[in-house]
Amino acid sequence: YEEDDNMKGLRYGKVMIMTDQDHDGSHIKGLLINFFEHFWPNLLKKEGFLQQFVTPLVKAFKGSNVQSFYSMHEFQQWQQSLPNGDTKGWRIKYYKGLGTSTAQEAKEYFSNLDMHRKLFVTTGQEHDVIDKVFNKHRAADRRQWIEDYASINDESARFIDPTQSNVTYEEFIDRELIHFSNADNVRSIPHVIDGLKPSQRKVLFGCFKRKLMQEMKVVQLAGYIAEHTAYHHGEASLHSTIVNMAQDYVGSNNVPLLVPSGQFGTRFQGGKDFASPRYIFTRLSPIARLLFPEADDALLEYLEEDGQRVEPTHYVPIIPFLLVNGCAGIGTGWSTSIPSYDPLAIIHVIREMLRGNNDPMALSTMEPLVPWTRGFKGSIMASDISDSFISRGKIDRVKPTMVRITEIPIGRSGSDYKDTLHKLIEQGIVKAYREGHTSTTIRFEAVSTRATFDAMESS
């Protein structure tokens, strides 16, 4: 499509992207722009070929007075301009996408198309900025991109002016899509202070607010949390978060904050085989308020969304909860993977520090913490790579031609290991196997030749 004449073969002259106005909507825009740039880069050079339709993200109502805002930054600036930043008397409504708008509002948007339609225009530099964001080999560039954004002092330089009619691809990437990438890190990587991701923190806040000491259906609890924490995403992900926080099979949580009542998943399927949220119940674990004392609640800094106070920026547990259950998360430019540790070993180290033994020399003589998983019958030991560990399962040769596997490495599910055995059968290493698992234990018995097992033992 380098030549204009070739454009005549298209069945359309323009493409308008209509997505939600939130961060996820920006991500979808970016994915579509990357799709066109990869397959038909010349179409991006046609000014106005790609367009976007923008709608308000937040509206404030006061009688006949309606204020529309196209980003949270714009809304927060308006809020700060009010006396004492108080929105009392205003009704605040969050618009995730066009589906939130009434038919009348949609007619208003389309009747004023020039205001809501933004044309993407080229500067000739779009290939590199798009590649920087989506090329899987440029994670280091994405880290630098987000760090550069964080160092910008001029707040207006972080956002696209909602009044401008044209948007360059660089402006979209650096002033809109970057907010998704930043939010992706925030919700994918746990906070170092409380070891929780935002969705987990919302669940814990909702349970504390509800004083959830009696069992409640997971689906009902999710609805309560969504209402009281201004949760703007699908409730299916909230169901999954609640279930994950209650799971107690080996390799899930050393200390679950919620109590599972019903089928919350097994180790064999990696917890994915939990029952429908309509059928399972949960409540706060008795230890939750010991780890996160109620006396601290008044000292925490709370977030505000849609004019209501929601969960705190982070809780302050009495021990580093990040180490208790471990964590894993992949964001944009960053990722994390921290194993779980024995809470009693963590408490021992903290007590030594509180006794004044926190100078480097004293701490260096202490036994280093080693990852620990409740109920794990295998072994965990330091590897040759610095600051990393290897977990090993348990295997016994019960007959010259049979081995029994009663434990598998942390992070592996029974079904994963079953796939491994199938591959060994295809390679001719294993002849056959049988299973004898329970809801809490793993058991495989694999059969092969005496020579094969002799060679494995000697290697």
CSV table of N, CA, C and O in Angstrom, one decimal, residues 353-444:
chain,number,residue,atom,x,y,z
A,353,MET,N,17.1,-9.6,65.1
A,353,MET,CA,17.3,-8.2,64.8
A,353,MET,C,16.7,-7.2,65.8
A,353,MET,O,17.3,-6.2,66.2
A,354,LEU,N,15.6,-7.6,66.4
A,354,LEU,CA,15.0,-6.8,67.5
A,354,LEU,C,15.8,-6.8,68.7
A,354,LEU,O,15.8,-5.8,69.5
A,355,ARG,N,16.6,-7.8,68.9
A,355,ARG,CA,17.4,-7.9,70.1
A,355,ARG,C,18.7,-7.1,69.9
A,355,ARG,O,19.6,-7.1,70.8
A,356,GLY,N,18.8,-6.5,68.7
A,356,GLY,CA,20.0,-5.7,68.5
A,356,GLY,C,21.1,-6.3,67.7
A,356,GLY,O,22.1,-5.8,67.4
A,357,ASN,N,20.8,-7.6,67.3
A,357,ASN,CA,21.8,-8.3,66.5
A,357,ASN,C,21.7,-8.1,65.0
A,357,ASN,O,21.6,-9.0,64.2
A,358,ASN,N,21.5,-6.8,64.6
A,358,ASN,CA,21.3,-6.5,63.2
A,358,ASN,C,22.5,-5.9,62.6
A,358,ASN,O,22.4,-5.3,61.5
A,359,ASP,N,23.6,-5.9,63.2
A,359,ASP,CA,24.8,-5.4,62.5
A,359,ASP,C,25.3,-6.5,61.5
A,359,ASP,O,25.0,-7.7,61.7
A,360,PRO,N,25.9,-6.1,60.4
A,360,PRO,CA,26.2,-7.0,59.3
A,360,PRO,C,27.0,-8.2,59.8
A,360,PRO,O,26.8,-9.4,59.3
A,361,MET,N,27.9,-8.0,60.8
A,361,MET,CA,28.8,-9.1,61.2
A,361,MET,C,27.9,-10.2,61.9
A,361,MET,O,28.1,-11.4,61.7
A,362,ALA,N,27.0,-9.7,62.8
A,362,ALA,CA,26.2,-10.7,63.5
A,362,ALA,C,25.2,-11.4,62.6
A,362,ALA,O,25.1,-12.6,62.7
A,363,LEU,N,24.6,-10.7,61.7
A,363,LEU,CA,23.7,-11.4,60.8
A,363,LEU,C,24.4,-12.3,59.8
A,363,LEU,O,23.8,-13.3,59.4
A,364,SER,N,25.7,-12.1,59.5
A,364,SER,CA,26.4,-12.9,58.6
A,364,SER,C,26.7,-14.3,59.2
A,364,SER,O,26.9,-15.3,58.5
A,365,THR,N,26.7,-14.4,60.5
A,365,THR,CA,26.9,-15.7,61.2
A,365,THR,C,25.6,-16.5,61.4
A,365,THR,O,25.7,-17.6,61.7
A,366,MET,N,24.5,-15.9,61.1
A,366,MET,CA,23.2,-16.6,61.2
A,366,MET,C,23.1,-17.6,60.1
A,366,MET,O,23.6,-17.3,59.0
A,367,GLU,N,22.4,-18.6,60.3
A,367,GLU,CA,22.1,-19.6,59.3
A,367,GLU,C,21.2,-18.9,58.2
A,367,GLU,O,20.1,-18.4,58.5
A,368,PRO,N,21.6,-19.0,56.9
A,368,PRO,CA,20.8,-18.3,55.9
A,368,PRO,C,19.4,-19.0,55.8
A,368,PRO,O,19.3,-20.2,55.9
A,369,LEU,N,18.4,-18.2,55.4
A,369,LEU,CA,17.1,-18.7,55.2
A,369,LEU,C,17.1,-19.6,53.9
A,369,LEU,O,17.7,-19.2,52.9
A,370,VAL,N,16.4,-20.7,54.0
A,370,VAL,CA,16.3,-21.6,52.9
A,370,VAL,C,14.8,-21.7,52.6
A,370,VAL,O,14.0,-21.8,53.5
A,371,PRO,N,14.4,-21.7,51.3
A,371,PRO,CA,13.0,-21.8,50.9
A,371,PRO,C,12.4,-23.0,51.6
A,371,PRO,O,13.0,-24.1,51.7
A,372,TRP,N,11.1,-22.9,51.9
A,372,TRP,CA,10.4,-23.9,52.6
A,372,TRP,C,8.9,-23.9,52.2
A,372,TRP,O,8.3,-22.8,52.0
A,373,THR,N,8.4,-25.1,52.0
A,373,THR,CA,7.0,-25.2,51.6
A,373,THR,C,6.3,-26.2,52.5
A,373,THR,O,6.7,-27.3,52.7
A,374,ARG,N,5.2,-25.7,53.1
A,374,ARG,CA,4.5,-26.6,54.1
A,374,ARG,C,4.0,-27.9,53.4
A,374,ARG,O,3.4,-27.8,52.4
A,375,GLY,N,4.3,-29.0,54.0
A,375,GLY,CA,3.8,-30.3,53.6
A,375,GLY,C,4.7,-30.9,52.5
A,375,GLY,O,4.5,-32.0,52.1
A,376,PHE,N,5.8,-30.2,52.0
A,376,PHE,CA,6.6,-30.7,51.0
A,376,PHE,C,7.6,-31.8,51.5
A,376,PHE,O,8.3,-31.5,52.5
A,377,LYS,N,7.6,-33.0,50.9
A,377,LYS,CA,8.4,-34.1,51.4
A,377,LYS,C,9.7,-34.3,50.7
A,377,LYS,O,10.5,-35.2,51.0
A,378,GLY,N,9.9,-33.4,49.7
A,378,GLY,CA,11.2,-33.5,48.9
A,378,GLY,C,12.3,-32.7,49.6
A,378,GLY,O,12.2,-32.5,50.8
A,379,SER,N,13.2,-32.2,48.8
A,379,SER,CA,14.3,-31.5,49.4
A,379,SER,C,14.5,-30.2,48.6
A,379,SER,O,14.2,-30.1,47.4
A,380,ILE,N,15.0,-29.1,49.3
A,380,ILE,CA,15.3,-27.8,48.7
A,380,ILE,C,16.7,-27.5,49.1
A,380,ILE,O,17.0,-27.4,50.3
A,381,MET,N,17.5,-27.2,48.1
A,381,MET,CA,18.9,-26.9,48.4
A,381,MET,C,19.4,-25.8,47.5
A,381,MET,O,18.8,-25.5,46.4
A,382,ALA,N,20.5,-25.1,47.9
A,382,ALA,CA,21.1,-24.0,47.1
A,382,ALA,C,21.7,-24.6,45.8
A,382,ALA,O,22.2,-25.7,45.8
A,383,SER,N,21.5,-23.9,44.7
A,383,SER,CA,22.1,-24.3,43.5
A,383,SER,C,23.5,-23.7,43.3
A,383,SER,O,23.9,-22.8,44.1
A,384,ASP,N,24.1,-24.0,42.2
A,384,ASP,CA,25.4,-23.4,41.8
A,384,ASP,C,25.3,-21.9,41.4
A,384,ASP,O,26.2,-21.2,41.5
A,385,ILE,N,24.1,-21.5,41.1
A,385,ILE,CA,23.8,-20.2,40.7
A,385,ILE,C,23.5,-19.3,41.9
A,385,ILE,O,22.7,-19.8,42.8
A,386,SER,N,24.1,-18.2,42.1
A,386,SER,CA,24.0,-17.4,43.3
A,386,SER,C,22.5,-17.0,43.5
A,386,SER,O,21.8,-16.7,42.6
A,387,ASP,N,22.1,-17.1,44.8
A,387,ASP,CA,20.8,-16.7,45.2
A,387,ASP,C,19.7,-17.5,44.6
A,387,ASP,O,18.6,-17.0,44.4
A,388,SER,N,19.9,-18.7,44.2
A,388,SER,CA,18.9,-19.5,43.6
A,388,SER,C,18.9,-20.9,44.2
A,388,SER,O,19.9,-21.3,44.8
A,389,PHE,N,17.8,-21.6,44.1
A,389,PHE,CA,17.6,-22.9,44.8
A,389,PHE,C,17.0,-23.9,43.9
A,389,PHE,O,16.4,-23.6,42.9
A,390,ILE,N,17.2,-25.2,44.2
A,390,ILE,CA,16.6,-26.3,43.4
A,390,ILE,C,15.8,-27.1,44.4
A,390,ILE,O,16.2,-27.5,45.5
A,391,SER,N,14.5,-27.4,43.9
A,391,SER,CA,13.7,-28.3,44.7
A,391,SER,C,13.7,-29.7,44.0
A,391,SER,O,13.6,-29.7,42.7
A,392,ARG,N,13.8,-30.7,44.7
A,392,ARG,CA,13.8,-32.1,44.2
A,392,ARG,C,12.6,-32.9,44.8
A,392,ARG,O,12.3,-32.8,46.0
A,393,GLY,N,12.0,-33.7,44.0
A,393,GLY,CA,11.0,-34.6,44.5
A,393,GLY,C,11.5,-35.8,45.2
A,393,GLY,O,12.7,-35.8,45.6
A,394,LYS,N,10.8,-36.8,45.3
A,394,LYS,CA,11.2,-38.0,46.0
A,394,LYS,C,10.9,-39.3,45.1
A,394,LYS,O,9.7,-39.4,44.7
A,395,ILE,N,11.9,-40.1,44.9
A,395,ILE,CA,11.7,-41.3,44.1
A,395,ILE,C,12.5,-42.4,44.7
A,395,ILE,O,13.6,-42.3,45.2
A,396,ASP,N,11.8,-43.6,44.8
A,396,ASP,CA,12.4,-44.8,45.4
A,396,ASP,C,12.3,-45.9,44.4
A,396,ASP,O,11.3,-46.1,43.7
A,397,ARG,N,13.4,-46.7,44.3
A,397,ARG,CA,13.4,-47.9,43.5
A,397,ARG,C,12.9,-49.1,44.3
A,397,ARG,O,13.6,-49.6,45.1
A,398,VAL,N,11.6,-49.4,44.1
A,398,VAL,CA,10.9,-50.4,44.9
A,398,VAL,C,11.2,-51.8,44.3
A,398,VAL,O,11.0,-52.8,45.1
A,399,LYS,N,11.5,-51.9,43.0
A,399,LYS,CA,11.8,-53.2,42.4
A,399,LYS,C,12.9,-52.9,41.4
A,399,LYS,O,13.1,-51.8,41.0
A,400,PRO,N,13.6,-53.9,40.9
A,400,PRO,CA,14.6,-53.7,39.9
A,400,PRO,C,14.1,-53.0,38.6
A,400,PRO,O,14.8,-52.3,38.0
A,401,THR,N,12.8,-53.2,38.4
A,401,THR,CA,12.2,-52.7,37.1
A,401,THR,C,11.1,-51.6,37.4
A,401,THR,O,10.3,-51.3,36.5
A,402,MET,N,11.0,-51.2,38.7
A,402,MET,CA,10.0,-50.2,39.0
A,402,MET,C,10.5,-49.1,40.0
A,402,MET,O,11.2,-49.5,40.9
A,403,VAL,N,10.1,-47.9,39.7
A,403,VAL,CA,10.4,-46.8,40.7
A,403,VAL,C,9.0,-46.2,41.1
A,403,VAL,O,8.0,-46.2,40.4
A,404,ARG,N,9.0,-45.7,42.3
A,404,ARG,CA,7.8,-45.0,42.9
A,404,ARG,C,8.1,-43.6,43.2
A,404,ARG,O,9.1,-43.3,43.9
A,405,ILE,N,7.3,-42.7,42.6
A,405,ILE,CA,7.5,-41.3,42.8
A,405,ILE,C,6.4,-40.8,43.7
A,405,ILE,O,5.2,-40.8,43.4
A,406,THR,N,6.9,-40.3,44.9
A,406,THR,CA,5.9,-39.8,45.9
A,406,THR,C,6.0,-38.3,46.2
A,406,THR,O,5.3,-37.8,47.1
A,407,GLU,N,6.8,-37.7,45.5
A,407,GLU,CA,6.9,-36.2,45.6
A,407,GLU,C,7.5,-35.6,44.3
A,407,GLU,O,8.3,-36.3,43.6
A,408,ILE,N,7.0,-34.5,43.9
A,408,ILE,CA,7.5,-33.8,42.7
A,408,ILE,C,8.0,-32.4,43.0
A,408,ILE,O,7.6,-31.9,44.1
A,409,PRO,N,8.8,-31.8,42.2
A,409,PRO,CA,9.4,-30.5,42.6
A,409,PRO,C,8.3,-29.4,42.8
A,409,PRO,O,7.2,-29.5,42.2
A,410,ILE,N,8.6,-28.4,43.6
A,410,ILE,CA,7.7,-27.3,43.9
A,410,ILE,C,7.4,-26.6,42.5
A,410,ILE,O,8.4,-26.4,41.7
A,411,GLY,N,6.2,-26.2,42.3
A,411,GLY,CA,5.9,-25.5,41.0
A,411,GLY,C,5.4,-26.4,39.9
A,411,GLY,O,4.9,-26.0,38.9
A,412,ARG,N,5.6,-27.7,40.1
A,412,ARG,CA,5.1,-28.7,39.1
A,412,ARG,C,3.8,-29.3,39.6
A,412,ARG,O,3.7,-29.6,40.8
A,413,SER,N,2.8,-29.5,38.8
A,413,SER,CA,1.6,-30.1,39.1
A,413,SER,C,1.7,-31.6,38.7
A,413,SER,O,2.5,-32.0,37.9
A,414,GLY,N,0.8,-32.4,39.3
A,414,GLY,CA,0.8,-33.8,38.9
A,414,GLY,C,0.5,-34.0,37.4
A,414,GLY,O,1.1,-34.9,36.8
A,415,SER,N,-0.4,-33.2,36.8
A,415,SER,CA,-0.6,-33.3,35.4
A,415,SER,C,0.6,-32.9,34.5
A,415,SER,O,0.8,-33.5,33.5
A,416,ASP,N,1.4,-32.0,35.0
A,416,ASP,CA,2.6,-31.6,34.3
A,416,ASP,C,3.6,-32.8,34.3
A,416,ASP,O,4.2,-33.2,33.3
A,417,TYR,N,3.7,-33.5,35.5
A,417,TYR,CA,4.6,-34.6,35.6
A,417,TYR,C,4.1,-35.8,34.7
A,417,TYR,O,4.9,-36.5,34.2
A,418,LYS,N,2.8,-35.9,34.7
A,418,LYS,CA,2.2,-36.9,33.8
A,418,LYS,C,2.6,-36.8,32.4
A,418,LYS,O,2.9,-37.7,31.7
A,419,ASP,N,2.6,-35.5,31.9
A,419,ASP,CA,3.1,-35.2,30.5
A,419,ASP,C,4.5,-35.6,30.4
A,419,ASP,O,4.9,-36.1,29.3
A,420,THR,N,5.4,-35.4,31.4
A,420,THR,CA,6.8,-35.8,31.3
A,420,THR,C,6.9,-37.3,31.2
A,420,THR,O,7.7,-37.8,30.4
A,421,LEU,N,6.1,-38.0,31.9
A,421,LEU,CA,6.2,-39.5,31.8
A,421,LEU,C,5.8,-40.0,30.4
A,421,LEU,O,6.3,-40.9,29.8
A,422,HIS,N,4.8,-39.3,29.8
A,422,HIS,CA,4.4,-39.6,28.4
A,422,HIS,C,5.5,-39.4,27.4
A,422,HIS,O,5.7,-40.2,26.5
A,423,LYS,N,6.3,-38.3,27.6
A,423,LYS,CA,7.4,-38.1,26.8
A,423,LYS,C,8.5,-39.1,26.9
A,423,LYS,O,9.1,-39.6,26.0
A,424,LEU,N,8.7,-39.6,28.2
A,424,LEU,CA,9.7,-40.6,28.4
A,424,LEU,C,9.2,-41.9,27.8
A,424,LEU,O,10.1,-42.7,27.3
A,425,ILE,N,7.9,-42.2,27.7
A,425,ILE,CA,7.4,-43.4,27.1
A,425,ILE,C,7.7,-43.3,25.6
A,425,ILE,O,8.1,-44.3,24.9
A,426,GLU,N,7.4,-42.1,25.0
A,426,GLU,CA,7.7,-41.9,23.5
A,426,GLU,C,9.1,-42.1,23.2
A,426,GLU,O,9.5,-42.6,22.1
A,427,GLN,N,10.0,-41.7,24.2
A,427,GLN,CA,11.5,-41.9,23.9
A,427,GLN,C,12.0,-43.3,24.2
A,427,GLN,O,13.1,-43.6,24.0
A,428,GLY,N,11.1,-44.1,24.7
A,428,GLY,CA,11.5,-45.5,25.0
A,428,GLY,C,12.2,-45.7,26.3
A,428,GLY,O,12.7,-46.8,26.6
A,429,ILE,N,12.2,-44.6,27.2
A,429,ILE,CA,12.9,-44.7,28.4
A,429,ILE,C,12.1,-45.4,29.5
A,429,ILE,O,12.5,-46.2,30.3
A,430,VAL,N,10.8,-45.1,29.5
A,430,VAL,CA,9.8,-45.7,30.4
A,430,VAL,C,8.9,-46.6,29.6
A,430,VAL,O,8.4,-46.2,28.5
A,431,LYS,N,8.5,-47.7,30.1
A,431,LYS,CA,7.7,-48.7,29.4
A,431,LYS,C,6.2,-48.4,29.7
A,431,LYS,O,5.3,-48.4,28.8
A,432,ALA,N,5.9,-48.1,31.0
A,432,ALA,CA,4.5,-47.8,31.4
A,432,ALA,C,4.5,-47.2,32.8
A,432,ALA,O,5.5,-47.2,33.4
A,433,TYR,N,3.4,-46.7,33.2
A,433,TYR,CA,3.3,-46.1,34.5
A,433,TYR,C,1.8,-46.3,35.0
A,433,TYR,O,0.9,-46.5,34.2
A,434,ARG,N,1.7,-46.2,36.3
A,434,ARG,CA,0.3,-46.2,36.9
A,434,ARG,C,0.3,-45.1,38.0
A,434,ARG,O,1.3,-44.7,38.5
A,435,GLU,N,-0.9,-44.7,38.3
A,435,GLU,CA,-1.1,-43.6,39.3
A,435,GLU,C,-1.9,-44.1,40.5
A,435,GLU,O,-2.7,-45.0,40.4
A,436,GLY,N,-1.6,-43.4,41.6
A,436,GLY,CA,-2.3,-43.8,42.9
A,436,GLY,C,-2.4,-42.5,43.8
A,436,GLY,O,-2.1,-42.6,44.9
A,437,HIS,N,-2.8,-41.4,43.2
A,437,HIS,CA,-2.8,-40.1,43.9
A,437,HIS,C,-4.1,-40.1,44.9
A,437,HIS,O,-5.0,-40.8,44.7
A,438,THR,N,-3.9,-39.2,45.9
A,438,THR,CA,-5.1,-38.9,46.7
A,438,THR,C,-5.3,-37.3,46.5
A,438,THR,O,-4.5,-36.7,45.7
A,439,SER,N,-6.2,-36.8,47.2
A,439,SER,CA,-6.4,-35.3,47.1
A,439,SER,C,-5.3,-34.5,47.6
A,439,SER,O,-5.1,-33.3,47.3
A,440,THR,N,-4.4,-35.1,48.4
A,440,THR,CA,-3.3,-34.4,49.1
A,440,THR,C,-1.9,-35.0,48.7
A,440,THR,O,-0.9,-34.3,49.1
A,441,THR,N,-1.8,-36.1,48.1
A,441,THR,CA,-0.5,-36.8,47.8
A,441,THR,C,-0.4,-37.1,46.4
A,441,THR,O,-1.4,-37.2,45.6
A,442,ILE,N,0.9,-37.2,46.0
A,442,ILE,CA,1.2,-37.6,44.6
A,442,ILE,C,1.8,-39.0,44.6
A,442,ILE,O,2.6,-39.4,45.5
A,443,ARG,N,1.5,-39.9,43.7
A,443,ARG,CA,2.0,-41.2,43.6
A,443,ARG,C,2.0,-41.7,42.2
A,443,ARG,O,0.9,-41.9,41.6
A,444,PHE,N,3.2,-41.9,41.6
A,444,PHE,CA,3.4,-42.5,40.3
A,444,PHE,C,4.2,-43.7,40.5
A,444,PHE,O,5.2,-43.7,41.3
